Short mmCIF file of C-alpha atoms in Angstrom, two decimals:
data_model
loop_
_atom_site.label_atom_id
_atom_site.label_comp_id
_atom_site.label_asym_id
_atom_site.label_seq_id
_atom_site.Cartn_x
_atom_site.Cartn_y
_atom_site.Cartn_z
CA MET A 1112 0.00 -42.55 -46.71
CA SER A 1113 -3.32 -43.30 -45.08
CA TRP A 1114 -5.68 -40.47 -44.29
CA GLN A 1115 -6.57 -39.99 -40.65
CA PRO A 1116 -9.32 -37.71 -39.41
CA TYR A 1117 -8.20 -34.58 -37.62
CA ALA A 1118 -8.99 -34.81 -33.92
CA VAL A 1119 -10.52 -31.64 -32.58
CA PRO A 1120 -9.26 -30.99 -29.06
CA PRO A 1121 -12.00 -30.71 -26.48
CA ALA A 1122 -12.99 -27.21 -25.55
CA PRO A 1123 -11.83 -26.11 -22.11
CA PRO A 1124 -14.61 -26.18 -19.55
CA LYS A 1125 -16.39 -22.89 -19.14
CA ARG A 1126 -15.88 -21.10 -15.86
CA PRO A 1127 -19.05 -19.74 -14.33
CA PRO A 1128 -19.10 -16.16 -13.07
CA LEU A 1129 -18.52 -15.35 -9.43
CA THR A 1130 -21.47 -15.92 -7.17
CA ARG A 1131 -22.96 -12.98 -5.35
CA ALA A 1132 -21.32 -14.06 -2.10
CA GLN A 1133 -17.91 -14.44 -3.78
CA ARG A 1134 -18.19 -11.04 -5.44
CA THR A 1135 -19.20 -9.36 -2.18
CA ARG A 1136 -16.41 -11.04 -0.23
CA ALA A 1137 -13.84 -10.08 -2.85
CA LEU A 1138 -14.92 -6.43 -2.73
CA VAL A 1139 -14.84 -6.36 1.08
CA ALA A 1140 -11.50 -8.20 1.23
CA GLY A 1141 -9.98 -5.68 -1.15
CA ALA A 1142 -11.35 -2.60 0.57
CA VAL A 1143 -10.36 -3.74 4.07
CA GLY A 1144 -7.26 -5.81 3.36
CA PHE A 1145 -5.62 -3.33 1.00
CA SER A 1146 -6.39 -0.39 3.30
CA VAL A 1147 -4.68 -2.09 6.24
CA PHE A 1148 -1.81 -3.24 4.02
CA SER A 1149 -1.37 0.30 2.67
CA TRP A 1150 -1.21 1.74 6.20
CA GLY A 1151 1.49 -0.77 7.04
CA LEU A 1152 3.42 0.05 3.88
CA ALA A 1153 3.15 3.79 4.54
CA LEU A 1154 4.40 3.34 8.11
CA LEU A 1155 7.21 1.11 6.90
CA THR A 1156 8.25 3.78 4.40
CA PHE A 1157 8.10 6.50 7.06
CA SER A 1158 10.22 4.43 9.46
CA ALA A 1159 12.80 3.73 6.75
CA ILE A 1160 13.01 7.42 5.81
CA ALA A 1161 13.36 8.38 9.49
CA THR A 1162 16.21 5.87 9.87
CA VAL A 1163 18.02 7.30 6.84
CA LEU A 1164 17.56 10.88 8.06
CA VAL A 1165 18.90 10.05 11.51
CA ALA A 1166 21.93 8.39 9.93
CA ILE A 1167 22.55 11.39 7.66
CA PHE A 1168 22.17 13.90 10.50
CA SER A 1169 24.51 11.87 12.69
CA PHE A 1170 27.10 11.83 9.91
CA VAL A 1171 26.74 15.60 9.34
CA VAL A 1172 27.02 16.34 13.06
CA GLY A 1173 30.11 14.14 13.29
CA LEU A 1174 31.75 16.08 10.47
CA ALA A 1175 30.73 19.43 11.96
CA ARG A 1176 32.34 18.64 15.32
CA GLN A 1177 35.70 18.00 13.65
CA GLY A 1178 36.26 21.61 12.68
CA PRO A 1179 35.12 25.21 13.12
CA VAL A 1180 31.48 25.81 12.21
CA ASP A 1181 29.28 28.86 11.84
CA ARG A 1182 26.62 29.86 14.35
CA GLY A 1183 23.74 28.26 12.42
CA THR A 1184 25.52 24.92 12.14
CA LEU A 1185 26.43 25.06 15.82
CA ARG A 1186 22.78 25.58 16.75
CA PHE A 1187 21.78 22.58 14.65
CA VAL A 1188 24.48 20.44 16.27
CA GLN A 1189 23.37 21.50 19.75
CA TRP A 1190 19.72 20.85 18.89
CA PHE A 1191 20.47 17.42 17.43
CA GLU A 1192 22.61 16.39 20.39
CA GLY A 1193 19.85 17.54 22.72
CA VAL A 1194 17.37 15.09 21.23
CA ASP A 1195 16.92 11.93 23.29
CA GLY A 1196 18.31 9.25 20.99
CA SER A 1197 16.68 6.42 22.91
CA ILE A 1198 13.21 7.86 22.31
CA VAL A 1199 13.91 8.33 18.60
CA GLY A 1200 15.25 4.78 18.41
CA TRP A 1201 12.22 3.31 20.14
CA VAL A 1202 9.89 5.29 17.88
CA ILE A 1203 11.64 3.98 14.77
CA VAL A 1204 11.72 0.39 16.04
CA GLY A 1205 8.07 0.67 17.08
CA GLY A 1206 7.23 1.99 13.63
CA PHE A 1207 8.90 -0.99 11.96
CA LEU A 1208 7.13 -3.44 14.29
CA LEU A 1209 3.72 -1.85 13.85
CA ALA A 1210 4.24 -1.69 10.08
CA SER A 1211 5.10 -5.39 9.99
CA ILE A 1212 2.00 -6.22 12.02
CA LEU A 1213 -0.24 -4.19 9.72
CA LEU A 1214 1.23 -5.83 6.62
CA ILE A 1215 0.67 -9.31 8.04
CA VAL A 1216 -2.81 -8.47 9.33
CA GLY A 1217 -3.81 -6.97 5.97
CA PHE A 1218 -2.73 -10.13 4.18
CA PHE A 1219 -4.45 -12.58 6.51
CA VAL A 1220 -7.60 -10.47 6.81
CA SER A 1221 -7.92 -10.56 3.03
CA GLN A 1222 -7.27 -14.28 2.92
CA GLY A 1223 -9.77 -14.97 5.70
CA ILE A 1224 -12.54 -12.92 4.10
CA LEU A 1225 -11.97 -14.64 0.76
CA ARG A 1226 -12.01 -18.09 2.37
CA GLY A 1227 -15.25 -17.23 4.15
CA GLY A 1228 -16.83 -16.47 0.78
CA ARG A 1229 -15.44 -19.66 -0.79
CA VAL A 1230 -13.44 -17.64 -3.31
CA ASN A 1231 -11.19 -19.92 -5.34
CA ARG A 1232 -7.46 -19.79 -4.50
CA PRO A 1233 -7.63 -17.03 -1.86
CA THR A 1234 -3.85 -16.91 -1.37
CA ALA A 1235 -3.17 -16.41 -5.08
CA VAL A 1236 -5.93 -13.81 -5.26
CA THR A 1237 -4.45 -11.90 -2.32
CA TRP A 1238 -0.84 -11.92 -3.56
CA SER A 1239 -1.71 -10.95 -7.12
CA SER A 1240 -4.17 -8.31 -5.95
CA ILE A 1241 -1.56 -6.69 -3.71
CA GLY A 1242 0.86 -6.38 -6.62
CA VAL A 1243 -1.70 -4.98 -9.04
CA ALA A 1244 -3.24 -2.66 -6.45
CA LEU A 1245 0.15 -1.19 -5.48
CA VAL A 1246 0.82 -0.26 -9.10
CA ALA A 1247 -2.70 1.07 -9.65
CA GLY A 1248 -2.64 2.92 -6.33
CA SER A 1249 0.66 4.62 -7.15
CA ILE A 1250 -0.73 5.81 -10.50
CA VAL A 1251 -3.95 7.10 -8.94
CA GLY A 1252 -1.97 8.67 -6.10
CA SER A 1253 0.29 10.47 -8.55
CA LEU A 1254 -2.72 11.89 -10.38
CA GLY A 1255 -4.26 12.91 -7.08
CA GLY A 1256 -1.05 14.60 -6.01
CA LEU A 1257 -0.91 16.49 -9.29
CA ILE A 1258 -4.48 17.70 -8.88
CA GLY A 1259 -3.82 18.60 -5.24
CA SER A 1260 -0.77 20.65 -6.17
CA MET A 1261 -2.89 22.61 -8.64
CA PHE A 1262 -5.20 23.66 -5.82
CA GLY A 1263 -2.50 23.91 -3.15
CA TRP A 1264 -2.48 27.69 -3.35
CA VAL A 1265 -5.85 27.67 -1.57
CA ALA A 1266 -4.10 26.62 1.64
CA TRP A 1267 -2.34 29.99 1.75
CA VAL A 1268 -5.61 31.91 1.77
CA ASP A 1269 -6.95 30.93 5.16
CA PRO A 1270 -5.76 28.44 7.83
CA GLY A 1271 -9.32 27.18 8.17
CA VAL A 1272 -9.45 26.47 4.46
CA ALA A 1273 -6.10 24.69 4.71
CA ILE A 1274 -7.39 22.42 7.50
CA ALA A 1275 -10.56 21.66 5.54
CA VAL A 1276 -8.60 20.88 2.37
CA THR A 1277 -6.17 18.64 4.28
CA THR A 1278 -9.01 16.77 6.00
CA LEU A 1279 -10.89 16.31 2.75
CA SER A 1280 -7.73 15.12 1.00
CA GLY A 1281 -7.10 12.55 3.75
CA LEU A 1282 -10.65 11.20 3.60
CA LEU A 1283 -10.52 11.09 -0.18
CA SER A 1284 -7.22 9.22 -0.05
CA LEU A 1285 -8.75 6.60 2.27
CA ALA A 1286 -11.76 6.22 -0.02
CA VAL A 1287 -9.61 5.90 -3.14
CA THR A 1288 -7.38 3.29 -1.47
CA ALA A 1289 -10.42 1.23 -0.48
CA ALA A 1290 -11.92 1.57 -3.96
CA VAL A 1291 -8.69 0.51 -5.70
CA GLY A 1292 -8.42 -2.49 -3.38
CA ALA A 1293 -12.06 -3.50 -3.86
CA PHE A 1294 -11.88 -3.35 -7.66
CA THR A 1295 -8.52 -5.14 -7.82
CA TRP A 1296 -9.57 -7.97 -5.49
CA TRP A 1297 -12.81 -8.45 -7.45
CA TRP A 1298 -10.83 -8.57 -10.71
CA MET A 1299 -8.32 -11.12 -9.41
CA ALA A 1300 -11.10 -13.24 -7.88
CA HIS A 1301 -12.71 -13.25 -11.32
CA VAL A 1302 -9.40 -14.23 -12.97
CA PHE A 1303 -8.80 -17.12 -10.54
CA ARG A 1304 -12.42 -18.31 -10.38
CA ALA A 1305 -12.93 -22.06 -10.54
CA SER A 1306 -14.29 -23.98 -13.52
CA ALA A 1307 -17.64 -25.74 -13.34
CA ALA A 1308 -15.86 -29.09 -13.00
CA ASP A 1309 -13.92 -28.06 -9.87
#
């Protein structure tokens, strides 16, 4: 058996770090794109919940009208039947439409910003970033909700304090969403960055 030298496979080409423009564009794309996408997802969730609630209430009212009911149930039935169903329907449909628009806009805004910064594989960066950011955002949101519940008793002290706490929580939620998006998009842009040979 003849001896043959062992061939060392060539090392994969090194990938240079993101340029300053690519890093900036990735951060902006994440902060803006994920914020818009999150608004669309929140509105989509709200519209879906509203649809389920309307269906449940309609079912309950239908059952209540088939037999004798107490005074409280009768008041609920009368109130529900007094609601203009066409308005509720248009609000729900409008919510679904607006949510779809926000989801699409968030995706294409991200992709456009990344393309403008010559970030490698902007579509892959956007899709992967959305998935990672949704998981990270849910974890951060759960921690924020836990902390908020610990200080929720403050809202019972004074209505002014309750308004201030609610406003601060909303602004903080927007900031956290933008921060999660910015970090995630930067990370995925770094993962998908091109090699020096590309």
